[in-house]
Short mmCIF file of N, CA and C in Angstrom, two decimals:
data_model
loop_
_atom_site.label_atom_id
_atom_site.label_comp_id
_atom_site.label_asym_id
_atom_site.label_seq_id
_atom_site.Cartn_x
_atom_site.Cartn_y
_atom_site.Cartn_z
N UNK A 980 -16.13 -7.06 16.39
CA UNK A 980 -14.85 -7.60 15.98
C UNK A 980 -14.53 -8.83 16.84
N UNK A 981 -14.32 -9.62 16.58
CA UNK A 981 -13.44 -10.90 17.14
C UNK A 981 -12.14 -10.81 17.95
N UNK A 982 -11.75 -11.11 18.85
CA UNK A 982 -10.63 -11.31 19.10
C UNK A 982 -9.59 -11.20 18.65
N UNK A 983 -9.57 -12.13 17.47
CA UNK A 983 -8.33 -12.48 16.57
C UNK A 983 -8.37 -11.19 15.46
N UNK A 984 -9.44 -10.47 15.37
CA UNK A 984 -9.32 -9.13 14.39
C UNK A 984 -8.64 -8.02 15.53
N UNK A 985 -9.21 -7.87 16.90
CA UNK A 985 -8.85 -7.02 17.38
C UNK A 985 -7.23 -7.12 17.82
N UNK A 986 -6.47 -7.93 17.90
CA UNK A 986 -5.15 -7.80 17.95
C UNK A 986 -4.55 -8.24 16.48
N UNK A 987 -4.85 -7.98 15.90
CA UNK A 987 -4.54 -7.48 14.12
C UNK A 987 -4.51 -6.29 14.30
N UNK A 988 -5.47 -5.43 14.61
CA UNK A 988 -5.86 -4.20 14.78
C UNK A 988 -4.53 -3.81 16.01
N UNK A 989 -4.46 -4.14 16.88
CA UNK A 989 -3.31 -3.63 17.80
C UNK A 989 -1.54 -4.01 17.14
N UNK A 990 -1.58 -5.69 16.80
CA UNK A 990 -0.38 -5.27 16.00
C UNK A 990 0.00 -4.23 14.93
N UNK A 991 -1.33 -4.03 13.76
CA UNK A 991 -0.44 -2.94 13.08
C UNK A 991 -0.76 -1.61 13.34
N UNK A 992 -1.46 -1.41 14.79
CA UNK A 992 -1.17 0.13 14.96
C UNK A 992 -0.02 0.56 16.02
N UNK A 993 0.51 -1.04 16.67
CA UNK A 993 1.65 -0.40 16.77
C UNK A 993 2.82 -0.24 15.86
N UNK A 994 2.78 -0.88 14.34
CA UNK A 994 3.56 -0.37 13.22
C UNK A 994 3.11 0.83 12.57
N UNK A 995 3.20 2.13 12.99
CA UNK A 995 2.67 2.92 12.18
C UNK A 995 3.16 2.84 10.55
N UNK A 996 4.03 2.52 9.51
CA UNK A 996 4.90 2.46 8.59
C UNK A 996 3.52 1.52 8.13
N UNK A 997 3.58 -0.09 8.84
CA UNK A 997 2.67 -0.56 8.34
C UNK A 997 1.27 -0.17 7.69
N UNK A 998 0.91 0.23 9.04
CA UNK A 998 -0.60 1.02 9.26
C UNK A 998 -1.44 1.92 8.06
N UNK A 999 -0.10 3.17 7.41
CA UNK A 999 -0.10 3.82 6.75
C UNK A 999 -0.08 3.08 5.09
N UNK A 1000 0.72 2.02 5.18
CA UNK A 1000 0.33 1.00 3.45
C UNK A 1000 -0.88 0.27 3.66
N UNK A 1001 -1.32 -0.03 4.51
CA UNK A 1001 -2.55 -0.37 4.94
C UNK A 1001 -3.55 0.38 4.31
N UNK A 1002 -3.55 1.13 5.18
CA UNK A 1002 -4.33 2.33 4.82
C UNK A 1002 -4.49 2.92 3.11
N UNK A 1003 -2.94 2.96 2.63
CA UNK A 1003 -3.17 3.61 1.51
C UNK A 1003 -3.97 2.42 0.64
N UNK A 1004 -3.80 1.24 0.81
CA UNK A 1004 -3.97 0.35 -0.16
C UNK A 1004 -5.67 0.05 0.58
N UNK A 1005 -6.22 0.11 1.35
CA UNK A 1005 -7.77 -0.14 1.24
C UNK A 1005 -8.71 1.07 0.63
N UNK A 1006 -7.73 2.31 1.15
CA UNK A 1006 -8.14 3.37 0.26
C UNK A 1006 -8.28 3.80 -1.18
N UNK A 1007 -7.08 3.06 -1.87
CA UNK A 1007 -7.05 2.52 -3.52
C UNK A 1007 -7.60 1.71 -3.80
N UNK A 1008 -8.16 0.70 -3.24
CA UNK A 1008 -9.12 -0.53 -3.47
C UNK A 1008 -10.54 -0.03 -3.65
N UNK A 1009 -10.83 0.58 -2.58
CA UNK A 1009 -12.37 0.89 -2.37
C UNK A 1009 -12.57 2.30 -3.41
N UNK A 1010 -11.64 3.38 -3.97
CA UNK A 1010 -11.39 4.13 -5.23
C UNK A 1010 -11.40 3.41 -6.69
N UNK A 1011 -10.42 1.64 -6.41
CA UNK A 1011 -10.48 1.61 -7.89
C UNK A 1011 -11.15 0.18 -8.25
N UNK A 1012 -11.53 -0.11 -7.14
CA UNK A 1012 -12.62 -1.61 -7.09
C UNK A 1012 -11.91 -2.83 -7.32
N UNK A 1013 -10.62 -2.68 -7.37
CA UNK A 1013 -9.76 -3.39 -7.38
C UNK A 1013 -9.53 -4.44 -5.87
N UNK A 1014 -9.73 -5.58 -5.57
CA UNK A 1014 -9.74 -6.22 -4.14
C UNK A 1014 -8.87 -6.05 -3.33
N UNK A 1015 -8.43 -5.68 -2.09
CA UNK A 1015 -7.13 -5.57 -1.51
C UNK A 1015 -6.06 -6.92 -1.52
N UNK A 1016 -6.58 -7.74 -2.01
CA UNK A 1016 -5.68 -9.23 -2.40
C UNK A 1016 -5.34 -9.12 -3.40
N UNK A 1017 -6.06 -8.73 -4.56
CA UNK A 1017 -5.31 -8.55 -5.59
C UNK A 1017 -4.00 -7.45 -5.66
N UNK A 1018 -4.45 -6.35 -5.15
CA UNK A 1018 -3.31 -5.28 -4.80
C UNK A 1018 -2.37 -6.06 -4.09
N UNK A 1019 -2.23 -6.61 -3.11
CA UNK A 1019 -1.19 -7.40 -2.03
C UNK A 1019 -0.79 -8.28 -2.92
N UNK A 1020 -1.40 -9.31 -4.16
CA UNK A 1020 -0.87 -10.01 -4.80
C UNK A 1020 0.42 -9.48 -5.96
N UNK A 1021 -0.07 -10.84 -7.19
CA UNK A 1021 0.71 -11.01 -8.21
C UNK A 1021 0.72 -10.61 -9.43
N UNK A 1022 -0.44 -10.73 -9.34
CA UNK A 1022 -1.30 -10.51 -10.53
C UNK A 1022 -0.73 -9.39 -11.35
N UNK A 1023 -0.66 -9.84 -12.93
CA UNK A 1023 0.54 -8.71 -13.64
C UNK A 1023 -0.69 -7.92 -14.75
N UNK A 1024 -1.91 -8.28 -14.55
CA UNK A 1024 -2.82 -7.25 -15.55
C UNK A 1024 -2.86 -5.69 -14.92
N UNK A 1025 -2.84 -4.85 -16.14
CA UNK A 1025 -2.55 -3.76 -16.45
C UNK A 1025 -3.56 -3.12 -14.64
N UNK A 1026 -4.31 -3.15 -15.25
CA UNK A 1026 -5.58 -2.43 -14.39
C UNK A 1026 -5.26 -2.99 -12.77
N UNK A 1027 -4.63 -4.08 -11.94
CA UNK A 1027 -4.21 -4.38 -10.95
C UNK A 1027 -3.03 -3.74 -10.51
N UNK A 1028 -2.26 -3.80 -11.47
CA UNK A 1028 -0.66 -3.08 -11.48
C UNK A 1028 -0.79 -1.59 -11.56
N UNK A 1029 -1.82 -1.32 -11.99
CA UNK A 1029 -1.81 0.55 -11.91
C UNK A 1029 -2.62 0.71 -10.13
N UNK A 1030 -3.05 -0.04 -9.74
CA UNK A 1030 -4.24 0.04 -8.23
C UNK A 1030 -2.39 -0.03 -7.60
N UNK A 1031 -1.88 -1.03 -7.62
CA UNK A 1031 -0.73 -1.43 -6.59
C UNK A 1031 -0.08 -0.58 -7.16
N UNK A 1032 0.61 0.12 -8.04
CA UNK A 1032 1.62 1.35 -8.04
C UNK A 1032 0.99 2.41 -7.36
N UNK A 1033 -0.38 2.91 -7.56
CA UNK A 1033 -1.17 4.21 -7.03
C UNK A 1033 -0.87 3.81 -5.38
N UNK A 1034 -1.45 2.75 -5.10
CA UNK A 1034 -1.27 2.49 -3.21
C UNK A 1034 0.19 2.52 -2.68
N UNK A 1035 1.33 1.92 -3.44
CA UNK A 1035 3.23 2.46 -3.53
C UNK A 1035 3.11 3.93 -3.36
N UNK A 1036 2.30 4.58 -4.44
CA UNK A 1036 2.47 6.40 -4.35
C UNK A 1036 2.23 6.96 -3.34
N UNK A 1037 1.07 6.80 -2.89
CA UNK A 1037 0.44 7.15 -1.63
C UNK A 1037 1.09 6.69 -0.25
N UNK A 1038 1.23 5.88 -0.34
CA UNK A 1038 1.92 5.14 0.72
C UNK A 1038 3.67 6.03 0.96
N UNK A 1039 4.35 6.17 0.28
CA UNK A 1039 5.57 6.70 0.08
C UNK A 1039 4.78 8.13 0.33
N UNK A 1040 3.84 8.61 -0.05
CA UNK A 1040 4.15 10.19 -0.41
C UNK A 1040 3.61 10.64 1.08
N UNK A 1041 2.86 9.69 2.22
CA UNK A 1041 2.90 9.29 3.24
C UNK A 1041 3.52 9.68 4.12
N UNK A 1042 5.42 9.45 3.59
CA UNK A 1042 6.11 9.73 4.25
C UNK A 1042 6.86 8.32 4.98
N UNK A 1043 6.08 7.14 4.50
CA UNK A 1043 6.75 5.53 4.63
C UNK A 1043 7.55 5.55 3.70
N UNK A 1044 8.74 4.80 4.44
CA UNK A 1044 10.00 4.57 3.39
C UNK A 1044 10.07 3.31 2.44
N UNK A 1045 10.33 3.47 1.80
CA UNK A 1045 10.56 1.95 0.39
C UNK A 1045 10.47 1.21 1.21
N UNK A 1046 11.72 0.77 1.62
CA UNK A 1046 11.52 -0.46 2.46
C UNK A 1046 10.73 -1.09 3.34
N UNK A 1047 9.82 -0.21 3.57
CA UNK A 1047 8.40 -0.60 4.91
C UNK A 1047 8.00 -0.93 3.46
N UNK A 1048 7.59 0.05 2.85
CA UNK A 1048 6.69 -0.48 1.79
C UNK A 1048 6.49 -1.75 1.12
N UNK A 1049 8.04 -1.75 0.60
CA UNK A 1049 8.05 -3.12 -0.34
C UNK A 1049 8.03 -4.19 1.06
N UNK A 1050 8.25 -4.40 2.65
CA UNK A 1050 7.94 -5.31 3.71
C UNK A 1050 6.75 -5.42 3.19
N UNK A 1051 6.07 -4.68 3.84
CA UNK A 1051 4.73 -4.47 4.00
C UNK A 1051 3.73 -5.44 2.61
N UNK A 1052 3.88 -4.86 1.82
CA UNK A 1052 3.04 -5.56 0.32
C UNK A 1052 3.91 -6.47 -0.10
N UNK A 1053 5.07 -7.15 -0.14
CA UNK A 1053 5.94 -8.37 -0.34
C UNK A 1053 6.97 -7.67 -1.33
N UNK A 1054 7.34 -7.23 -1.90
CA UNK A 1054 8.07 -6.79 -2.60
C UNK A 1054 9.48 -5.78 -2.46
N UNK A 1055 10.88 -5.63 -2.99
CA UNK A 1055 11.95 -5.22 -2.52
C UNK A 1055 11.61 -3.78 -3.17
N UNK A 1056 12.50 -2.92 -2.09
CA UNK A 1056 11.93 -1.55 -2.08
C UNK A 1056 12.52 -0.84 -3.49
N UNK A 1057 13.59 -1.84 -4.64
CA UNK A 1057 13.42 -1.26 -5.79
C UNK A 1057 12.28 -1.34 -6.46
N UNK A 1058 11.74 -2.49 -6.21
CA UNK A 1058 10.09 -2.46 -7.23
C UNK A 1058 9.43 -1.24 -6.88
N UNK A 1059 9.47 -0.86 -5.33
CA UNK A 1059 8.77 0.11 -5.32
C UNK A 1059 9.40 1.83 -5.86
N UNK A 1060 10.28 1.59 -5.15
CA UNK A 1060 10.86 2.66 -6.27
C UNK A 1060 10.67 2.73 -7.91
N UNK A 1061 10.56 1.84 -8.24
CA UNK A 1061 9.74 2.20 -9.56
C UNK A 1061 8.81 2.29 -9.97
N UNK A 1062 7.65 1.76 -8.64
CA UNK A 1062 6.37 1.85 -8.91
C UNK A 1062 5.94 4.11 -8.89
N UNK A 1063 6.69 4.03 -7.81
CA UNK A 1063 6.43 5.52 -7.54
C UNK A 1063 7.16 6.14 -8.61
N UNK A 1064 8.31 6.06 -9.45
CA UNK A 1064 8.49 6.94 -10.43
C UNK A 1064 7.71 6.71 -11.30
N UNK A 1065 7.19 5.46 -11.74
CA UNK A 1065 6.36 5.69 -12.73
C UNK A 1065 4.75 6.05 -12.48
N UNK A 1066 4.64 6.23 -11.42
CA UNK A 1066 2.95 6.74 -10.81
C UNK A 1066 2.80 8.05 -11.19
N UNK A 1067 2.20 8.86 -12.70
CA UNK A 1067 1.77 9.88 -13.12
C UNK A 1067 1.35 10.78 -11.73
N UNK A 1068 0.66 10.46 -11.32
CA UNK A 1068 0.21 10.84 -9.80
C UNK A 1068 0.80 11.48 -8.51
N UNK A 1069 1.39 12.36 -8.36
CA UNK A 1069 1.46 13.33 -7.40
C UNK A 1069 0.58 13.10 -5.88
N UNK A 1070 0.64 12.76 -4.97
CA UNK A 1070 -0.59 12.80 -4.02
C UNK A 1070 0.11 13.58 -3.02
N UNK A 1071 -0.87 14.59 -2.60
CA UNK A 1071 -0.27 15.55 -1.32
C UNK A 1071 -1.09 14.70 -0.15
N UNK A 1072 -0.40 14.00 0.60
CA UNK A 1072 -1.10 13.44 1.80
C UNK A 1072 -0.43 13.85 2.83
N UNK A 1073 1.34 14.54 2.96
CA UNK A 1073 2.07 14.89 3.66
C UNK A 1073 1.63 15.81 4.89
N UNK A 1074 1.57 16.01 6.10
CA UNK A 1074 1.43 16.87 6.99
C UNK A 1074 2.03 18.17 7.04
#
């Protein structure tokens, strides 16, 4: 790792909130082959928008609140609130 990766790596593990959308969203990427830029992006096709609501689900069901969330991926924590009601998907990741 580089330098400049390894305090990337220290800033967001001291955000755990962060850490955890992080996490959910490389974990939905590398599940739905979807790029983690595209998920972090804009992009409004169907098949991108279902990867970024699934990584909202997970991420929330986590136990991160909307508002980290929608920080975190750019978006206000109503988008995400609707990403997670409409996420068919249930995920038990809770402790």
């Amino acid at each position: 790792m580089t330098p400049a990766q390894i305090e990337e790596a220290r800033a967001i593990a001291a955000q755990p909130g962060r850490a955890a959308v992080m996490r959910a969203i490389r974990d939905v990427s590398a599940q739905s082959g979807v790029p983690v830029g595209a998920i972090m992006g804009h992009d409004r096709r169907p098949r991108i928008v279902a990867a970024r609501h699934l990584a909202m689900r997970v991420a929330h069901d986590a136990g991160v609140p909307l508002a980290e969330i929608g920080r975190v991926m750019g978006r206000d924590h109503t988008s995400v609130m609707h990403a997670v009601r409409k996420s068919p998907i249930r995920t038990e990741v809770r402790g």
